Amino acid sequence: MPTSSVRTGAAAFALLAAGAAACAAPAAENVPDVSGAVGTRPVIAVPDRPAPEGARTSVLHEGPGPEVKKGQVVVTDVEMRSWEGNRKLLSTWGLTQPTTVAFDGAHGPRAWDRALVGRRAGSRVLLVGPAASGLAPRDVAPARVAAGDHVVLVFDVIGGYGVDQRIPPVDAEAPGGPGGARDGTPVVAVRADRAPQVTSWGRGAPRRLDVRTLAEGRGPVLQRGDVAVVQYASWAWGQRAPYRSTYAVTGPNGFVVTPDAVPPGVFEALRGVRVGSRVQIAVPARYRPGFTTTRGGVAAPAGRAVLYVMEVLDRQDR
């Protein structure tokens, strides 16, 4: 899965930058009305009044989970609209692909940090701000936002995570399930100080989907429709370097556990897995004929068998 595919909407997310400052909740007369349960796509009604000056945030629902800490990345759903004209700009619900937001100016807008840092997992947060407060000119046309426009964002915070967070590692070579090297499956080295590495490709590409549990978790079981938060690496079969790795790069990603929201084989592999597990997934080249990319932009190499190692860090209803 290439970096751009899981960082869905990164260009649009860059609309708000470091200049915006959050303050107290806006006055009632110019607060957009947001309806719908947390975890479902919000319905935003923008009032027919001038937008408030400056950037403003308010917590619409306080979640029960841990607080997002400074230095973490945030996995979140987000709905973005323009205040002027109430135009749809972006929806991770529409893309069935939550996003990972970092506050380094490269992978996420710095202006979002005061809206998200310190919020609890499971919270719904409203952010209203002028698009011009740090909007790069090259992003105006693609995002369909004029220089004087304001944007309305609703976040459903899935959680905050360390960029290299993982389940407790095993400082040894971890074969692909019981018998690994003996039955010809790939062998993956899982160590504390680096991302997983394939040390042996076994006897050849798989002819059927093969899912191996490398470490068994004790958390909740993933079910269809959940959001799974995973740290992972993925390789085109036989290649030394992964074509996509989140470890210490983007940080954990969120995936909706449904067939159309993930690449071939991942839904079948994740459904029924417990949080805290590490799984190895070998996917045949033609497991899902005709697949190119998910609606959220998550792709896999065409016509190639693929190997994934995924660490399931968390889950949330969606």
PDB file of C-alpha atoms in Angstrom:
ATOM      1  CA  MET A   1       0.000   0.000   0.000  1.00  0.00           C
ATOM      2  CA  PRO A   2       1.801   3.140  -1.108  1.00  0.00           C
ATOM      3  CA  THR A   3       2.158   6.041   1.293  1.00  0.00           C
ATOM      4  CA  SER A   4      -0.261   8.253  -0.611  1.00  0.00           C
ATOM      5  CA  SER A   5      -2.982   5.632  -0.543  1.00  0.00           C
ATOM      6  CA  VAL A   6      -3.342   5.497   3.196  1.00  0.00           C
ATOM      7  CA  ARG A   7      -2.751   9.167   3.679  1.00  0.00           C
ATOM      8  CA  THR A   8      -5.982   9.772   1.836  1.00  0.00           C
ATOM      9  CA  GLY A   9      -6.818  13.437   1.416  1.00  0.00           C
ATOM     10  CA  ALA A  10      -3.407  14.676   2.638  1.00  0.00           C
ATOM     11  CA  ALA A  11      -3.474  17.637   0.247  1.00  0.00           C
ATOM     12  CA  ALA A  12      -6.900  18.668   1.436  1.00  0.00           C
ATOM     13  CA  PHE A  13      -5.855  18.215   5.053  1.00  0.00           C
ATOM     14  CA  ALA A  14      -3.043  20.712   4.466  1.00  0.00           C
ATOM     15  CA  LEU A  15      -5.609  23.495   4.045  1.00  0.00           C
ATOM     16  CA  LEU A  16      -5.238  24.599   7.651  1.00  0.00           C
ATOM     17  CA  ALA A  17      -1.714  25.293   8.817  1.00  0.00           C
ATOM     18  CA  ALA A  18       0.257  26.589  11.739  1.00  0.00           C
ATOM     19  CA  GLY A  19      -1.230  30.087  11.833  1.00  0.00           C
ATOM     20  CA  ALA A  20      -4.682  29.128  13.081  1.00  0.00           C
ATOM     21  CA  ALA A  21      -5.280  29.283  16.839  1.00  0.00           C
ATOM     22  CA  ALA A  22      -8.086  27.565  18.693  1.00  0.00           C
ATOM     23  CA  CYS A  23     -10.112  29.371  21.339  1.00  0.00           C
ATOM     24  CA  ALA A  24     -13.312  28.937  23.304  1.00  0.00           C
ATOM     25  CA  ALA A  25     -16.450  27.506  21.739  1.00  0.00           C
ATOM     26  CA  PRO A  26     -18.095  29.976  19.322  1.00  0.00           C
ATOM     27  CA  ALA A  27     -21.246  31.844  20.164  1.00  0.00           C
ATOM     28  CA  ALA A  28     -24.452  29.956  19.576  1.00  0.00           C
ATOM     29  CA  GLU A  29     -25.595  32.097  16.673  1.00  0.00           C
ATOM     30  CA  ASN A  30     -22.740  31.007  14.427  1.00  0.00           C
ATOM     31  CA  VAL A  31     -22.119  27.426  15.448  1.00  0.00           C
ATOM     32  CA  PRO A  32     -22.880  24.836  12.760  1.00  0.00           C
ATOM     33  CA  ASP A  33     -25.446  22.282  13.868  1.00  0.00           C
ATOM     34  CA  VAL A  34     -23.941  18.776  13.878  1.00  0.00           C
ATOM     35  CA  SER A  35     -26.185  15.740  14.212  1.00  0.00           C
ATOM     36  CA  GLY A  36     -25.655  11.993  14.103  1.00  0.00           C
ATOM     37  CA  ALA A  37     -24.093   9.498  16.479  1.00  0.00           C
ATOM     38  CA  VAL A  38     -20.352   9.400  17.041  1.00  0.00           C
ATOM     39  CA  GLY A  39     -18.868   6.852  14.660  1.00  0.00           C
ATOM     40  CA  THR A  40     -21.385   7.638  11.920  1.00  0.00           C
ATOM     41  CA  ARG A  41     -21.022  10.253   9.212  1.00  0.00           C
ATOM     42  CA  PRO A  42     -22.056  13.604  10.729  1.00  0.00           C
ATOM     43  CA  VAL A  43     -24.730  15.813   9.214  1.00  0.00           C
ATOM     44  CA  ILE A  44     -23.534  19.428   9.238  1.00  0.00           C
ATOM     45  CA  ALA A  45     -25.944  22.352   8.884  1.00  0.00           C
ATOM     46  CA  VAL A  46     -24.091  25.649   8.426  1.00  0.00           C
ATOM     47  CA  PRO A  47     -26.122  28.684   9.612  1.00  0.00           C
ATOM     48  CA  ASP A  48     -26.931  31.471   7.172  1.00  0.00           C
ATOM     49  CA  ARG A  49     -24.736  33.914   9.074  1.00  0.00           C
ATOM     50  CA  PRO A  50     -21.176  35.203   8.727  1.00  0.00           C
ATOM     51  CA  ALA A  51     -18.498  32.794   9.868  1.00  0.00           C
ATOM     52  CA  PRO A  52     -16.773  33.523  13.186  1.00  0.00           C
ATOM     53  CA  GLU A  53     -13.442  35.294  13.108  1.00  0.00           C
ATOM     54  CA  GLY A  54     -10.406  33.171  13.784  1.00  0.00           C
ATOM     55  CA  ALA A  55     -10.266  29.423  14.390  1.00  0.00           C
ATOM     56  CA  ARG A  56     -12.542  27.958  17.039  1.00  0.00           C
ATOM     57  CA  THR A  57     -13.008  24.500  18.485  1.00  0.00           C
ATOM     58  CA  SER A  58     -15.600  22.793  20.632  1.00  0.00           C
ATOM     59  CA  VAL A  59     -15.986  19.247  21.907  1.00  0.00           C
ATOM     60  CA  LEU A  60     -19.395  17.962  20.823  1.00  0.00           C
ATOM     61  CA  HIS A  61     -19.002  14.628  22.600  1.00  0.00           C
ATOM     62  CA  GLU A  62     -16.390  13.584  25.162  1.00  0.00           C
ATOM     63  CA  GLY A  63     -15.098  10.092  24.459  1.00  0.00           C
ATOM     64  CA  PRO A  64     -14.219   7.469  27.081  1.00  0.00           C
ATOM     65  CA  GLY A  65     -10.772   6.535  25.765  1.00  0.00           C
ATOM     66  CA  PRO A  66      -7.223   7.702  26.492  1.00  0.00           C
ATOM     67  CA  GLU A  67      -6.238  11.292  25.726  1.00  0.00           C
ATOM     68  CA  VAL A  68      -4.255  12.093  22.604  1.00  0.00           C
ATOM     69  CA  LYS A  69      -0.799  13.190  23.731  1.00  0.00           C
ATOM     70  CA  LYS A  70       1.595  15.660  22.195  1.00  0.00           C
ATOM     71  CA  GLY A  71       4.003  13.844  19.891  1.00  0.00           C
ATOM     72  CA  GLN A  72       1.508  11.144  18.947  1.00  0.00           C
ATOM     73  CA  VAL A  73      -0.178  10.731  15.595  1.00  0.00           C
ATOM     74  CA  VAL A  74      -3.990  10.698  15.524  1.00  0.00           C
ATOM     75  CA  VAL A  75      -6.151   8.229  13.665  1.00  0.00           C
ATOM     76  CA  THR A  76      -9.443   9.983  12.987  1.00  0.00           C
ATOM     77  CA  ASP A  77     -12.424  10.274  10.718  1.00  0.00           C
ATOM     78  CA  VAL A  78     -13.083  13.786   9.431  1.00  0.00           C
ATOM     79  CA  GLU A  79     -15.853  15.555   7.531  1.00  0.00           C
ATOM     80  CA  MET A  80     -14.921  18.871   5.895  1.00  0.00           C
ATOM     81  CA  ARG A  81     -17.264  21.463   4.388  1.00  0.00           C
ATOM     82  CA  SER A  82     -16.984  25.091   3.383  1.00  0.00           C
ATOM     83  CA  TRP A  83     -18.907  27.631   5.460  1.00  0.00           C
ATOM     84  CA  GLU A  84     -19.629  29.752   2.403  1.00  0.00           C
ATOM     85  CA  GLY A  85     -22.038  27.749   0.252  1.00  0.00           C
ATOM     86  CA  ASN A  86     -21.922  24.707   2.562  1.00  0.00           C
ATOM     87  CA  ARG A  87     -19.968  22.767  -0.080  1.00  0.00           C
ATOM     88  CA  LYS A  88     -18.721  19.239   0.532  1.00  0.00           C
ATOM     89  CA  LEU A  89     -14.917  19.189   0.512  1.00  0.00           C
ATOM     90  CA  LEU A  90     -13.816  15.926   2.063  1.00  0.00           C
ATOM     91  CA  SER A  91     -15.205  12.937   3.939  1.00  0.00           C
ATOM     92  CA  THR A  92     -13.281   9.961   5.245  1.00  0.00           C
ATOM     93  CA  TRP A  93     -16.667   8.322   5.820  1.00  0.00           C
ATOM     94  CA  GLY A  94     -17.396   8.683   2.117  1.00  0.00           C
ATOM     95  CA  LEU A  95     -13.979   7.192   1.364  1.00  0.00           C
ATOM     96  CA  THR A  96     -14.384   4.427   4.005  1.00  0.00           C
ATOM     97  CA  GLN A  97     -10.816   5.310   4.999  1.00  0.00           C
ATOM     98  CA  PRO A  98      -9.916   7.038   8.276  1.00  0.00           C
ATOM     99  CA  THR A  99      -6.777   9.163   8.113  1.00  0.00           C
ATOM    100  CA  THR A 100      -3.616   9.363  10.174  1.00  0.00           C
ATOM    101  CA  VAL A 101      -2.740  12.940  11.146  1.00  0.00           C
ATOM    102  CA  ALA A 102       0.724  14.009  12.253  1.00  0.00           C
ATOM    103  CA  PHE A 103       1.539  17.521  13.386  1.00  0.00           C
ATOM    104  CA  ASP A 104       4.924  17.866  11.706  1.00  0.00           C
ATOM    105  CA  GLY A 105       3.804  20.037   8.800  1.00  0.00           C
ATOM    106  CA  ALA A 106       4.511  17.211   6.353  1.00  0.00           C
ATOM    107  CA  HIS A 107       1.837  14.598   7.037  1.00  0.00           C
ATOM    108  CA  GLY A 108      -0.831  16.780   8.609  1.00  0.00           C
ATOM    109  CA  PRO A 109      -1.828  20.394   9.206  1.00  0.00           C
ATOM    110  CA  ARG A 110      -0.333  21.952  12.320  1.00  0.00           C
ATOM    111  CA  ALA A 111      -3.556  23.916  12.843  1.00  0.00           C
ATOM    112  CA  TRP A 112      -5.315  20.705  13.845  1.00  0.00           C
ATOM    113  CA  ASP A 113      -3.139  20.054  16.884  1.00  0.00           C
ATOM    114  CA  ARG A 114      -5.147  22.242  19.273  1.00  0.00           C
ATOM    115  CA  ALA A 115      -8.350  20.630  18.079  1.00  0.00           C
ATOM    116  CA  LEU A 116      -7.077  17.063  18.564  1.00  0.00           C
ATOM    117  CA  VAL A 117      -4.273  16.941  21.140  1.00  0.00           C
ATOM    118  CA  GLY A 118      -5.729  16.383  24.591  1.00  0.00           C
ATOM    119  CA  ARG A 119      -8.992  14.912  23.254  1.00  0.00           C
ATOM    120  CA  ARG A 120     -10.074  11.467  24.328  1.00  0.00           C
ATOM    121  CA  ALA A 121     -10.503   8.570  21.947  1.00  0.00           C
ATOM    122  CA  GLY A 122     -14.160   8.358  20.984  1.00  0.00           C
ATOM    123  CA  SER A 123     -14.641  12.146  21.069  1.00  0.00           C
ATOM    124  CA  ARG A 124     -16.359  14.225  18.410  1.00  0.00           C
ATOM    125  CA  VAL A 125     -14.716  17.634  17.906  1.00  0.00           C
ATOM    126  CA  LEU A 126     -15.831  20.629  15.837  1.00  0.00           C
ATOM    127  CA  LEU A 127     -13.283  22.984  14.269  1.00  0.00           C
ATOM    128  CA  VAL A 128     -14.219  26.148  12.351  1.00  0.00           C
ATOM    129  CA  GLY A 129     -11.578  28.374  10.814  1.00  0.00           C
ATOM    130  CA  PRO A 130     -10.615  30.647   7.920  1.00  0.00           C
ATOM    131  CA  ALA A 131      -9.118  28.729   5.016  1.00  0.00           C
ATOM    132  CA  ALA A 132      -6.717  31.588   4.329  1.00  0.00           C
ATOM    133  CA  SER A 133      -4.911  31.157   7.637  1.00  0.00           C
ATOM    134  CA  GLY A 134      -2.010  29.290   6.087  1.00  0.00           C
ATOM    135  CA  LEU A 135      -3.732  27.959   2.964  1.00  0.00           C
ATOM    136  CA  ALA A 136      -1.123  27.231   0.273  1.00  0.00           C
ATOM    137  CA  PRO A 137      -2.106  28.758  -3.091  1.00  0.00           C
ATOM    138  CA  ARG A 138      -1.583  25.455  -4.919  1.00  0.00           C
ATOM    139  CA  ASP A 139      -4.276  23.860  -2.766  1.00  0.00           C
ATOM    140  CA  VAL A 140      -7.002  26.414  -3.443  1.00  0.00           C
ATOM    141  CA  ALA A 141      -8.237  25.033  -6.768  1.00  0.00           C
ATOM    142  CA  PRO A 142      -8.129  21.308  -5.939  1.00  0.00           C
ATOM    143  CA  ALA A 143      -9.922  21.878  -2.646  1.00  0.00           C
ATOM    144  CA  ARG A 144     -12.475  24.248  -4.218  1.00  0.00           C
ATOM    145  CA  VAL A 145     -11.922  26.805  -1.474  1.00  0.00           C
ATOM    146  CA  ALA A 146     -11.602  30.519  -2.201  1.00  0.00           C
ATOM    147  CA  ALA A 147      -9.077  32.658  -0.346  1.00  0.00           C
ATOM    148  CA  GLY A 148     -11.749  34.269   1.815  1.00  0.00           C
ATOM    149  CA  ASP A 149     -13.633  31.077   2.640  1.00  0.00           C
ATOM    150  CA  HIS A 150     -13.923  29.350   5.980  1.00  0.00           C
ATOM    151  CA  VAL A 151     -13.950  25.617   6.587  1.00  0.00           C
ATOM    152  CA  VAL A 152     -15.967  23.480   8.984  1.00  0.00           C
ATOM    153  CA  LEU A 153     -14.487  20.203  10.183  1.00  0.00           C
ATOM    154  CA  VAL A 154     -15.942  17.487  12.382  1.00  0.00           C
ATOM    155  CA  PHE A 155     -13.495  14.910  13.760  1.00  0.00           C
ATOM    156  CA  ASP A 156     -14.349  11.566  15.308  1.00  0.00           C
ATOM    157  CA  VAL A 157     -11.167  10.718  17.180  1.00  0.00           C
ATOM    158  CA  ILE A 158     -10.301   7.032  16.997  1.00  0.00           C
ATOM    159  CA  GLY A 159      -7.136   7.384  19.060  1.00  0.00           C
ATOM    160  CA  GLY A 160      -3.623   8.732  19.519  1.00  0.00           C
ATOM    161  CA  TYR A 161      -0.632   6.440  18.966  1.00  0.00           C
ATOM    162  CA  GLY A 162       3.144   6.520  18.923  1.00  0.00           C
ATOM    163  CA  VAL A 163       4.549   6.731  15.421  1.00  0.00           C
ATOM    164  CA  ASP A 164       6.442   3.455  16.035  1.00  0.00           C
ATOM    165  CA  GLN A 165       3.941   1.906  18.445  1.00  0.00           C
ATOM    166  CA  ARG A 166       3.658  -1.855  18.222  1.00  0.00           C
ATOM    167  CA  ILE A 167       2.679  -4.849  20.285  1.00  0.00           C
ATOM    168  CA  PRO A 168       5.467  -6.245  22.483  1.00  0.00           C
ATOM    169  CA  PRO A 169       8.069  -7.491  19.995  1.00  0.00           C
ATOM    170  CA  VAL A 170       9.728 -10.863  19.931  1.00  0.00           C
ATOM    171  CA  ASP A 171      13.511 -10.527  19.688  1.00  0.00           C
ATOM    172  CA  ALA A 172      13.886 -13.534  17.462  1.00  0.00           C
ATOM    173  CA  GLU A 173      13.000 -14.721  13.998  1.00  0.00           C
ATOM    174  CA  ALA A 174       9.294 -15.435  13.989  1.00  0.00           C
ATOM    175  CA  PRO A 175       8.300 -18.097  11.465  1.00  0.00           C
ATOM    176  CA  GLY A 176       5.022 -17.674   9.637  1.00  0.00           C
ATOM    177  CA  GLY A 177       2.985 -19.551  12.186  1.00  0.00           C
ATOM    178  CA  PRO A 178       3.670 -23.044  13.529  1.00  0.00           C
ATOM    179  CA  GLY A 179       6.175 -24.844  11.373  1.00  0.00           C
ATOM    180  CA  GLY A 180       6.991 -21.693   9.337  1.00  0.00           C
ATOM    181  CA  ALA A 181      10.220 -22.581   7.590  1.00  0.00           C
ATOM    182  CA  ARG A 182       9.399 -26.305   7.626  1.00  0.00           C
ATOM    183  CA  ASP A 183       6.192 -26.006   5.614  1.00  0.00           C
ATOM    184  CA  GLY A 184       7.666 -23.586   3.089  1.00  0.00           C
ATOM    185  CA  THR A 185       5.996 -20.358   4.211  1.00  0.00           C
ATOM    186  CA  PRO A 186       7.925 -17.077   4.510  1.00  0.00           C
ATOM    187  CA  VAL A 187       9.939 -16.357   7.634  1.00  0.00           C
ATOM    188  CA  VAL A 188       9.740 -12.845   9.093  1.00  0.00           C
ATOM    189  CA  ALA A 189      12.200 -11.372  11.587  1.00  0.00           C
ATOM    190  CA  VAL A 190      10.354  -9.394  14.272  1.00  0.00           C
ATOM    191  CA  ARG A 191      12.637  -7.359  16.503  1.00  0.00           C
ATOM    192  CA  ALA A 192      12.299  -4.514  18.972  1.00  0.00           C
ATOM    193  CA  ASP A 193      14.518  -2.028  17.157  1.00  0.00           C
ATOM    194  CA  ARG A 194      13.332  -2.242  13.559  1.00  0.00           C
ATOM    195  CA  ALA A 195      10.388  -2.954  11.304  1.00  0.00           C
ATOM    196  CA  PRO A 196       9.673  -6.587  10.382  1.00  0.00           C
ATOM    197  CA  GLN A 197      11.933  -8.049   7.711  1.00  0.00           C
ATOM    198  CA  VAL A 198      11.442 -11.073   5.491  1.00  0.00           C
ATOM    199  CA  THR A 199      14.422 -13.414   5.920  1.00  0.00           C
ATOM    200  CA  SER A 200      13.086 -16.243   3.744  1.00  0.00           C
ATOM    201  CA  TRP A 201      10.385 -16.388   1.077  1.00  0.00           C
ATOM    202  CA  GLY A 202       9.860 -20.103   1.492  1.00  0.00           C
ATOM    203  CA  ARG A 203       9.045 -22.353  -1.437  1.00  0.00           C
ATOM    204  CA  GLY A 204       7.156 -19.943  -3.649  1.00  0.00           C
ATOM    205  CA  ALA A 205       4.181 -17.628  -4.024  1.00  0.00           C
ATOM    206  CA  PRO A 206       0.929 -18.759  -2.410  1.00  0.00           C
ATOM    207  CA  ARG A 207      -1.863 -20.404  -4.386  1.00  0.00           C
ATOM    208  CA  ARG A 208      -4.456 -19.653  -1.724  1.00  0.00           C
ATOM    209  CA  LEU A 209      -4.907 -17.096   1.033  1.00  0.00           C
ATOM    210  CA  ASP A 210      -2.730 -18.044   3.989  1.00  0.00           C
ATOM    211  CA  VAL A 211      -3.119 -16.291   7.366  1.00  0.00           C
ATOM    212  CA  ARG A 212      -0.741 -17.062  10.221  1.00  0.00           C
ATOM    213  CA  THR A 213      -0.887 -15.734  13.781  1.00  0.00           C
ATOM    214  CA  LEU A 214       2.608 -14.687  14.879  1.00  0.00           C
ATOM    215  CA  ALA A 215       1.449 -13.365  18.270  1.00  0.00           C
ATOM    216  CA  GLU A 216      -1.967 -13.873  19.861  1.00  0.00           C
ATOM    217  CA  GLY A 217      -3.603 -10.830  21.457  1.00  0.00           C
ATOM    218  CA  ARG A 218      -6.030 -10.747  24.353  1.00  0.00           C
ATOM    219  CA  GLY A 219      -8.105  -7.712  23.375  1.00  0.00           C
ATOM    220  CA  PRO A 220     -11.527  -7.413  21.747  1.00  0.00           C
ATOM    221  CA  VAL A 221     -12.244  -9.403  18.593  1.00  0.00           C
ATOM    222  CA  LEU A 222     -12.429  -7.449  15.327  1.00  0.00           C
ATOM    223  CA  GLN A 223     -15.804  -7.712  13.657  1.00  0.00           C
ATOM    224  CA  ARG A 224     -17.104  -6.608  10.275  1.00  0.00           C
ATOM    225  CA  GLY A 225     -17.564  -2.830  10.199  1.00  0.00           C
ATOM    226  CA  ASP A 226     -15.100  -2.072  13.015  1.00  0.00           C
ATOM    227  CA  VAL A 227     -12.195   0.305  12.557  1.00  0.00           C
ATOM    228  CA  ALA A 228      -8.935  -1.596  13.076  1.00  0.00           C
ATOM    229  CA  VAL A 229      -5.839   0.441  13.935  1.00  0.00           C
ATOM    230  CA  VAL A 230      -2.772  -1.354  12.604  1.00  0.00           C
ATOM    231  CA  GLN A 231       0.949  -0.923  12.204  1.00  0.00           C
ATOM    232  CA  TYR A 232       2.045  -2.888   9.155  1.00  0.00           C
ATOM    233  CA  ALA A 233       4.478  -3.617   6.356  1.00  0.00           C
ATOM    234  CA  SER A 234       3.637  -5.061   2.933  1.00  0.00           C
ATOM    235  CA  TRP A 235       5.845  -6.614   0.282  1.00  0.00           C
ATOM    236  CA  ALA A 236       5.377  -7.583  -3.355  1.00  0.00           C
ATOM    237  CA  TRP A 237       6.263 -11.260  -3.309  1.00  0.00           C
ATOM    238  CA  GLY A 238       9.988 -11.937  -3.387  1.00  0.00           C
ATOM    239  CA  GLN A 239      11.059  -8.313  -2.940  1.00  0.00           C
ATOM    240  CA  ARG A 240      13.566  -7.430  -0.217  1.00  0.00           C
ATOM    241  CA  ALA A 241      12.128  -4.022   0.661  1.00  0.00           C
ATOM    242  CA  PRO A 242       8.458  -3.446   1.515  1.00  0.00           C
ATOM    243  CA  TYR A 243       6.525  -1.223  -0.866  1.00  0.00           C
ATOM    244  CA  ARG A 244       4.703   0.179   2.159  1.00  0.00           C
ATOM    245  CA  SER A 245       5.656   0.325   5.840  1.00  0.00           C
ATOM    246  CA  THR A 246       4.066   2.459   8.521  1.00  0.00           C
ATOM    247  CA  TYR A 247       6.669   1.724  11.208  1.00  0.00           C
ATOM    248  CA  ALA A 248       8.238   5.030  12.331  1.00  0.00           C
ATOM    249  CA  VAL A 249       7.107   6.581   9.021  1.00  0.00           C
ATOM    250  CA  THR A 250       3.446   7.594   9.017  1.00  0.00           C
ATOM    251  CA  GLY A 251       2.507   5.760  12.179  1.00  0.00           C
ATOM    252  CA  PRO A 252      -0.491   3.433  12.592  1.00  0.00           C
ATOM    253  CA  ASN A 253      -3.302   3.510  10.049  1.00  0.00           C
ATOM    254  CA  GLY A 254      -7.019   2.897  10.462  1.00  0.00           C
ATOM    255  CA  PHE A 255      -8.895   0.467   8.227  1.00  0.00           C
ATOM    256  CA  VAL A 256     -12.595  -0.295   8.120  1.00  0.00           C
ATOM    257  CA  VAL A 257     -13.023  -4.073   8.324  1.00  0.00           C
ATOM    258  CA  THR A 258     -15.174  -4.539   5.227  1.00  0.00           C
ATOM    259  CA  PRO A 259     -14.240  -6.177   1.903  1.00  0.00           C
ATOM    260  CA  ASP A 260     -14.461  -2.978  -0.171  1.00  0.00           C
ATOM    261  CA  ALA A 261     -12.374  -0.870   2.232  1.00  0.00           C
ATOM    262  CA  VAL A 262      -9.176  -2.943   2.243  1.00  0.00           C
ATOM    263  CA  PRO A 263      -7.009  -4.686  -0.372  1.00  0.00           C
ATOM    264  CA  PRO A 264      -7.612  -8.335  -1.264  1.00  0.00           C
ATOM    265  CA  GLY A 265      -7.247 -10.791   1.605  1.00  0.00           C
ATOM    266  CA  VAL A 266      -7.049  -8.232   4.402  1.00  0.00           C
ATOM    267  CA  PHE A 267     -10.741  -8.363   5.355  1.00  0.00           C
ATOM    268  CA  GLU A 268     -10.683 -12.146   5.622  1.00  0.00           C
ATOM    269  CA  ALA A 269      -7.466 -12.008   7.630  1.00  0.00           C
ATOM    270  CA  LEU A 270      -8.491  -9.312  10.130  1.00  0.00           C
ATOM    271  CA  ARG A 271     -12.052 -10.374  10.856  1.00  0.00           C
ATOM    272  CA  GLY A 272     -12.006 -12.435  14.050  1.00  0.00           C
ATOM    273  CA  VAL A 273      -8.503 -11.332  15.106  1.00  0.00           C
ATOM    274  CA  ARG A 274      -8.018 -10.009  18.642  1.00  0.00           C
ATOM    275  CA  VAL A 275      -6.511  -6.612  19.402  1.00  0.00           C
ATOM    276  CA  GLY A 276      -2.889  -7.140  20.388  1.00  0.00           C
ATOM    277  CA  SER A 277      -2.261  -9.758  17.714  1.00  0.00           C
ATOM    278  CA  ARG A 278       0.416  -9.831  15.034  1.00  0.00           C
ATOM    279  CA  VAL A 279      -0.648 -11.623  11.854  1.00  0.00           C
ATOM    280  CA  GLN A 280       1.089 -12.607   8.629  1.00  0.00           C
ATOM    281  CA  ILE A 281      -1.036 -12.621   5.479  1.00  0.00           C
ATOM    282  CA  ALA A 282       0.060 -14.210   2.188  1.00  0.00           C
ATOM    283  CA  VAL A 283      -2.278 -13.227  -0.665  1.00  0.00           C
ATOM    284  CA  PRO A 284      -2.224 -14.957  -4.086  1.00  0.00           C
ATOM    285  CA  ALA A 285      -1.694 -12.769  -7.144  1.00  0.00           C
ATOM    286  CA  ARG A 286      -5.254 -13.206  -8.403  1.00  0.00           C
ATOM    287  CA  TYR A 287      -7.125 -13.475  -5.125  1.00  0.00           C
ATOM    288  CA  ARG A 288      -9.545 -10.702  -6.125  1.00  0.00           C
ATOM    289  CA  PRO A 289      -9.430 -10.381  -9.929  1.00  0.00           C
ATOM    290  CA  GLY A 290      -9.722  -6.849 -11.233  1.00  0.00           C
ATOM    291  CA  PHE A 291      -8.760  -5.102  -7.983  1.00  0.00           C
ATOM    292  CA  THR A 292      -6.854  -1.858  -8.438  1.00  0.00           C
ATOM    293  CA  THR A 293      -7.544   0.371  -5.437  1.00  0.00           C
ATOM    294  CA  THR A 294     -10.093   0.940  -2.703  1.00  0.00           C
ATOM    295  CA  ARG A 295     -12.358   3.982  -2.618  1.00  0.00           C
ATOM    296  CA  GLY A 296      -9.951   5.492  -0.112  1.00  0.00           C
ATOM    297  CA  GLY A 297      -6.980   5.014  -2.430  1.00  0.00           C
ATOM    298  CA  VAL A 298      -5.431   1.908  -0.855  1.00  0.00           C
ATOM    299  CA  ALA A 299      -3.741  -0.110  -3.598  1.00  0.00           C
ATOM    300  CA  ALA A 300      -1.785  -3.331  -4.024  1.00  0.00           C
ATOM    301  CA  PRO A 301       0.626  -4.284  -6.831  1.00  0.00           C
ATOM    302  CA  ALA A 302      -1.343  -5.540  -9.811  1.00  0.00           C
ATOM    303  CA  GLY A 303      -0.795  -9.179 -10.730  1.00  0.00           C
ATOM    304  CA  ARG A 304       1.596  -9.843  -7.819  1.00  0.00           C
ATOM    305  CA  ALA A 305       1.290 -11.979  -4.748  1.00  0.00           C
ATOM    306  CA  VAL A 306       1.564  -9.873  -1.599  1.00  0.00           C
ATOM    307  CA  LEU A 307       2.799 -10.504   1.929  1.00  0.00           C
ATOM    308  CA  TYR A 308       1.587  -8.424   4.883  1.00  0.00           C
ATOM    309  CA  VAL A 309       2.633  -8.334   8.507  1.00  0.00           C
ATOM    310  CA  MET A 310       0.043  -6.456  10.564  1.00  0.00           C
ATOM    311  CA  GLU A 311       0.022  -5.572  14.252  1.00  0.00           C
ATOM    312  CA  VAL A 312      -3.489  -4.841  15.537  1.00  0.00           C
ATOM    313  CA  LEU A 313      -3.148  -2.055  18.100  1.00  0.00           C
ATOM    314  CA  ASP A 314      -6.737  -0.970  18.657  1.00  0.00           C
ATOM    315  CA  ARG A 315     -10.315  -1.088  17.434  1.00  0.00           C
ATOM    316  CA  GLN A 316     -13.347   1.189  17.543  1.00  0.00           C
ATOM    317  CA  ASP A 317     -16.961   1.089  16.438  1.00  0.00           C
ATOM    318  CA  ARG A 318     -17.769   3.014  13.300  1.00  0.00           C
TER     319      ARG A 318
END
